[in-house]
Amino acid sequence: MSTLTVFWIFGVIAMLGGLLCITRRSPIGSALWLVVTLFALAAMFVLLDAQFLAALQVLVYAGAIMVLFLFVIMLLNLGRPGPSDIRGTMGIGVAIVLAGVLLFQLRVLGTAAPPEAIALPPGTMAALQQREGIIGSVAGPLFDAYLIPFEIASVLLLAAIVGAVVLAKKRL
Amino acid sequence: MLLGPALAISAVLFTLGVAGVLLRRNVIVIFICVELMLNAVNLTFVALSQHLGVGGQVFVFFVMAVAAAEAAVGLAIILAVYRHQRSVDLQNMRLLKG
């Protein structure tokens, strides 16, 4: 099987997971179908020469963030199927029309390509990973050119921790 | 070679996320759809990083960090609202409606 075939297989899995995610009645079902999408995306990251990000996708997204979601859903006892929260016929029509317009606008992406002048020659990423290692090729720029955004991200995470603790207090 | 399919799949996933936000009234499901949109953009970043340098992969890190922070604070807000309203349905959150 060629790489392209494998890529499309995982792409179809991701799109089906997304479709089922937005149509399931119970929030638990939505969250679990999103996990399927996240795993398919991790497989696609591997095919796109981003193995370290694929591991992070599974660990951080599927492992940590989705567990947080499931934890809150179970804490609020929303698991049992209640009345559907999908909007009425009017809402469904509006959603389909707006989403269709967006998809129509995004359809050019299927044939898009970066301009020749700035595109790297094919195989550059693979060569970089051969030279610096899979993690090293990402860690180098992260702690060099992107050091200040990295520090700002740490401040953001600290603010999120403090905010979550404050919001979770019994009385605000 | 994989760029076109990756961007097309990313566009479809982003559209599904937008449709989910428009379609549902449960706050948690809307949150899940926002995560779906973030992941669609991540796929675009990774696909383009193959052609435009490793900076795209670094950006996915920051998107993941922001998504984690957003999930923690957003779910804490949802819990606080649930304690107040006993509901996570957007229909019951209309304090600002005139």
Short mmCIF file of C-alpha atoms in Angstrom, two decimals:
data_model
loop_
_atom_site.label_atom_id
_atom_site.label_comp_id
_atom_site.label_asym_id
_atom_site.label_seq_id
_atom_site.Cartn_x
_atom_site.Cartn_y
_atom_site.Cartn_z
CA MET A 1 0.00 0.00 0.00
CA SER A 2 1.35 3.39 -0.89
CA THR A 3 1.77 6.14 1.68
CA LEU A 4 -1.01 8.10 0.03
CA THR A 5 -3.48 5.23 0.44
CA VAL A 6 -2.63 4.81 4.11
CA PHE A 7 -2.92 8.56 4.58
CA TRP A 8 -6.39 8.62 3.02
CA ILE A 9 -7.50 5.66 5.14
CA PHE A 10 -6.60 7.53 8.32
CA GLY A 11 -8.09 10.72 6.86
CA VAL A 12 -11.43 8.99 6.28
CA ILE A 13 -11.29 7.56 9.82
CA ALA A 14 -10.65 11.06 11.16
CA MET A 15 -13.50 12.60 9.16
CA LEU A 16 -15.94 9.81 10.13
CA GLY A 17 -14.92 10.22 13.78
CA GLY A 18 -15.54 13.96 13.52
CA LEU A 19 -18.95 13.45 11.91
CA LEU A 20 -20.03 10.95 14.57
CA CYS A 21 -18.58 13.25 17.25
CA ILE A 22 -20.89 16.11 16.36
CA THR A 23 -24.00 13.94 15.90
CA ARG A 24 -23.93 11.66 18.97
CA ARG A 25 -26.63 12.46 21.47
CA SER A 26 -24.66 11.66 24.62
CA PRO A 27 -21.59 13.83 25.43
CA ILE A 28 -19.64 10.67 26.36
CA GLY A 29 -20.13 9.37 22.82
CA SER A 30 -18.98 12.69 21.39
CA ALA A 31 -15.84 12.67 23.52
CA LEU A 32 -14.98 9.06 22.64
CA TRP A 33 -15.45 9.65 18.90
CA LEU A 34 -13.18 12.69 19.21
CA VAL A 35 -10.56 10.36 20.69
CA VAL A 36 -10.85 8.22 17.53
CA THR A 37 -10.27 11.36 15.44
CA LEU A 38 -7.27 12.33 17.57
CA PHE A 39 -5.66 8.93 17.12
CA ALA A 40 -6.20 9.05 13.35
CA LEU A 41 -4.63 12.51 13.33
CA ALA A 42 -1.64 11.15 15.27
CA ALA A 43 -1.18 8.48 12.59
CA MET A 44 -1.34 11.19 9.92
CA PHE A 45 1.30 13.20 11.81
CA VAL A 46 3.62 10.19 11.58
CA LEU A 47 3.12 10.06 7.81
CA LEU A 48 3.86 13.81 7.65
CA ASP A 49 7.31 13.44 9.30
CA ALA A 50 6.17 14.66 12.73
CA GLN A 51 6.66 11.54 14.86
CA PHE A 52 7.29 13.43 18.11
CA LEU A 53 4.11 15.46 17.66
CA ALA A 54 2.22 12.23 17.03
CA ALA A 55 3.41 10.90 20.40
CA LEU A 56 2.46 14.20 22.05
CA GLN A 57 -0.94 14.11 20.37
CA VAL A 58 -1.67 10.73 21.93
CA LEU A 59 -0.19 11.62 25.33
CA VAL A 60 -1.44 15.18 25.77
CA TYR A 61 -4.64 15.33 23.73
CA ALA A 62 -6.04 11.82 23.93
CA GLY A 63 -4.40 11.11 27.27
CA ALA A 64 -4.79 14.28 29.31
CA ILE A 65 -7.27 16.72 27.75
CA MET A 66 -9.88 14.13 26.81
CA VAL A 67 -9.63 12.50 30.25
CA LEU A 68 -10.38 15.94 31.70
CA PHE A 69 -13.46 16.16 29.46
CA LEU A 70 -14.67 12.68 30.39
CA PHE A 71 -14.02 13.45 34.06
CA VAL A 72 -16.20 16.57 33.92
CA ILE A 73 -18.94 14.79 31.93
CA MET A 74 -19.05 12.00 34.52
CA LEU A 75 -18.84 14.51 37.40
CA LEU A 76 -21.91 16.31 36.03
CA ASN A 77 -23.65 12.96 35.47
CA LEU A 78 -24.42 13.69 31.81
CA GLY A 79 -23.65 10.17 30.62
CA ARG A 80 -27.19 8.86 30.46
CA PRO A 81 -29.04 9.77 27.26
CA GLY A 82 -31.39 12.63 28.01
CA PRO A 83 -33.40 14.82 25.68
CA SER A 84 -31.44 15.62 22.53
CA ASP A 85 -29.54 18.90 22.60
CA ILE A 86 -29.36 19.13 18.81
CA ARG A 87 -31.12 22.29 17.63
CA GLY A 88 -34.45 22.16 15.80
CA THR A 89 -35.02 21.87 12.05
CA MET A 90 -34.35 25.58 11.54
CA GLY A 91 -31.07 25.36 13.45
CA ILE A 92 -29.97 22.25 11.53
CA GLY A 93 -30.70 24.03 8.23
CA VAL A 94 -28.73 27.12 9.24
CA ALA A 95 -25.82 24.99 10.46
CA ILE A 96 -25.69 22.93 7.25
CA VAL A 97 -25.86 26.04 5.05
CA LEU A 98 -23.15 27.92 6.98
CA ALA A 99 -20.89 24.87 7.17
CA GLY A 100 -21.44 24.24 3.44
CA VAL A 101 -20.44 27.82 2.63
CA LEU A 102 -17.30 27.42 4.75
CA LEU A 103 -16.41 24.13 3.07
CA PHE A 104 -16.98 25.76 -0.33
CA GLN A 105 -14.58 28.54 0.63
CA LEU A 106 -12.00 26.05 1.92
CA ARG A 107 -12.24 23.71 -1.10
CA VAL A 108 -9.24 25.37 -2.81
CA LEU A 109 -7.04 23.96 -0.04
CA GLY A 110 -7.17 20.55 -1.74
CA THR A 111 -5.02 21.85 -4.59
CA ALA A 112 -3.00 24.45 -2.66
CA ALA A 113 0.79 24.40 -2.65
CA PRO A 114 3.37 26.71 -1.09
CA PRO A 115 5.00 29.14 -3.53
CA GLU A 116 8.08 27.73 -5.23
CA ALA A 117 10.30 30.54 -3.96
CA ILE A 118 9.97 29.66 -0.26
CA ALA A 119 9.23 25.93 -0.44
CA LEU A 120 12.00 23.66 0.77
CA PRO A 121 13.19 20.92 -1.58
CA PRO A 122 11.43 17.58 -0.90
CA GLY A 123 13.07 15.42 1.73
CA THR A 124 14.48 18.36 3.71
CA MET A 125 12.55 17.47 6.86
CA ALA A 126 13.60 13.81 6.66
CA ALA A 127 17.24 14.87 6.21
CA LEU A 128 16.97 17.27 9.17
CA GLN A 129 15.58 14.48 11.34
CA GLN A 130 18.39 12.18 10.22
CA ARG A 131 20.92 14.81 11.23
CA GLU A 132 19.50 16.16 14.50
CA GLY A 133 17.17 13.39 15.64
CA ILE A 134 13.37 13.37 15.67
CA ILE A 135 13.07 15.31 18.94
CA GLY A 136 16.15 17.45 18.41
CA SER A 137 14.89 18.85 15.13
CA VAL A 138 11.84 20.29 16.97
CA ALA A 139 13.54 21.10 20.28
CA GLY A 140 16.26 23.18 18.60
CA PRO A 141 13.99 25.96 17.30
CA LEU A 142 11.71 25.66 20.36
CA PHE A 143 14.49 26.69 22.75
CA ASP A 144 16.22 29.03 20.33
CA ALA A 145 14.11 31.09 17.95
CA TYR A 146 10.85 30.48 19.85
CA LEU A 147 12.25 30.85 23.38
CA ILE A 148 10.16 33.90 24.32
CA PRO A 149 6.85 32.38 23.12
CA PHE A 150 7.84 29.27 25.09
CA GLU A 151 8.25 31.31 28.28
CA ILE A 152 4.97 33.12 27.61
CA ALA A 153 3.28 29.73 27.22
CA SER A 154 4.56 28.75 30.69
CA VAL A 155 3.05 31.95 32.14
CA LEU A 156 -0.22 31.13 30.35
CA LEU A 157 -0.26 27.65 31.88
CA LEU A 158 0.40 29.11 35.34
CA ALA A 159 -2.49 31.55 34.84
CA ALA A 160 -4.70 28.64 33.75
CA ILE A 161 -3.78 26.62 36.86
CA VAL A 162 -4.54 29.55 39.17
CA GLY A 163 -7.76 30.31 37.29
CA ALA A 164 -8.97 26.72 37.45
CA VAL A 165 -8.25 26.50 41.19
CA VAL A 166 -10.06 29.79 41.87
CA LEU A 167 -13.06 28.81 39.74
CA ALA A 168 -13.33 25.41 41.39
CA LYS A 169 -13.64 26.93 44.88
CA LYS A 170 -16.91 26.29 46.64
CA ARG A 171 -17.96 29.94 46.77
CA LEU A 172 -16.64 32.41 44.19
CA MET B 1 2.74 14.79 -2.15
CA LEU B 2 0.58 14.51 0.98
CA LEU B 3 0.01 18.25 1.24
CA GLY B 4 -3.17 18.44 -0.84
CA PRO B 5 -5.00 15.57 0.90
CA ALA B 6 -3.85 16.81 4.32
CA LEU B 7 -5.20 20.31 3.69
CA ALA B 8 -8.47 18.93 2.28
CA ILE B 9 -9.00 16.65 5.30
CA SER B 10 -8.13 19.56 7.58
CA ALA B 11 -10.74 21.74 5.85
CA VAL B 12 -13.40 19.05 6.30
CA LEU B 13 -12.52 18.57 9.98
CA PHE B 14 -12.64 22.32 10.62
CA THR B 15 -16.03 22.55 8.90
CA LEU B 16 -17.30 19.66 11.03
CA GLY B 17 -16.17 21.53 14.13
CA VAL B 18 -17.97 24.70 13.05
CA ALA B 19 -21.10 22.70 12.21
CA GLY B 20 -20.97 21.08 15.64
CA VAL B 21 -20.73 24.44 17.39
CA LEU B 22 -23.73 25.69 15.39
CA LEU B 23 -25.72 22.48 15.80
CA ARG B 24 -25.46 21.63 19.47
CA ARG B 25 -26.69 23.30 22.63
CA ASN B 26 -24.72 21.29 25.19
CA VAL B 27 -21.79 23.44 26.33
CA ILE B 28 -19.46 20.47 26.77
CA VAL B 29 -20.14 19.18 23.25
CA ILE B 30 -19.48 22.69 21.89
CA PHE B 31 -16.19 22.62 23.77
CA ILE B 32 -15.36 19.25 22.18
CA CYS B 33 -16.10 20.74 18.75
CA VAL B 34 -13.68 23.60 19.48
CA GLU B 35 -11.02 20.96 20.18
CA LEU B 36 -11.87 19.39 16.81
CA MET B 37 -11.25 22.74 15.10
CA LEU B 38 -7.93 23.20 16.92
CA ASN B 39 -6.86 19.76 15.73
CA ALA B 40 -7.80 20.56 12.14
CA VAL B 41 -5.52 23.59 12.30
CA ASN B 42 -2.77 21.44 13.84
CA LEU B 43 -2.99 19.14 10.83
CA THR B 44 -2.54 22.14 8.52
CA PHE B 45 0.51 23.28 10.49
CA VAL B 46 2.14 19.85 10.36
CA ALA B 47 1.39 19.36 6.67
CA LEU B 48 2.89 22.74 5.76
CA SER B 49 5.90 22.27 8.03
CA GLN B 50 7.04 19.53 5.66
CA HIS B 51 7.44 22.18 2.96
CA LEU B 52 8.14 25.39 4.87
CA GLY B 53 10.44 24.36 7.72
CA VAL B 54 10.11 23.04 11.24
CA GLY B 55 8.48 26.21 12.62
CA GLY B 56 5.04 24.76 11.93
CA GLN B 57 5.71 21.84 14.25
CA VAL B 58 6.83 24.24 16.98
CA PHE B 59 3.56 26.11 16.60
CA VAL B 60 1.60 22.91 17.19
CA PHE B 61 3.26 22.78 20.64
CA PHE B 62 1.88 26.19 21.45
CA VAL B 63 -1.56 25.24 20.15
CA MET B 64 -1.48 22.17 22.43
CA ALA B 65 -0.43 24.30 25.42
CA VAL B 66 -3.21 26.81 24.74
CA ALA B 67 -5.73 23.97 24.26
CA ALA B 68 -4.74 22.44 27.58
CA ALA B 69 -5.08 25.79 29.38
CA GLU B 70 -8.39 26.47 27.64
CA ALA B 71 -9.77 23.04 28.57
CA ALA B 72 -8.80 23.43 32.23
CA VAL B 73 -10.26 26.93 32.63
CA GLY B 74 -13.28 26.30 30.40
CA LEU B 75 -14.29 23.13 32.20
CA ALA B 76 -13.86 24.89 35.55
CA ILE B 77 -16.21 27.63 34.29
CA ILE B 78 -18.70 24.99 33.13
CA LEU B 79 -18.59 23.36 36.57
CA ALA B 80 -19.19 26.73 38.25
CA VAL B 81 -22.12 27.49 35.92
CA TYR B 82 -23.54 24.01 36.52
CA ARG B 83 -23.45 24.52 40.28
CA HIS B 84 -25.39 27.73 39.75
CA GLN B 85 -27.88 26.66 37.05
CA ARG B 86 -28.08 22.85 37.42
CA SER B 87 -27.80 22.63 33.63
CA VAL B 88 -25.21 22.74 30.84
CA ASP B 89 -27.75 23.60 28.13
CA LEU B 90 -27.14 26.91 26.39
CA GLN B 91 -30.89 27.54 26.36
CA ASN B 92 -30.81 28.03 30.13
CA MET B 93 -27.94 30.54 30.01
CA ARG B 94 -29.74 33.71 29.04
CA LEU B 95 -28.95 36.14 31.83
CA LEU B 96 -27.70 38.69 29.30
CA LYS B 97 -30.77 38.39 27.07
CA GLY B 98 -32.83 41.59 27.06
#
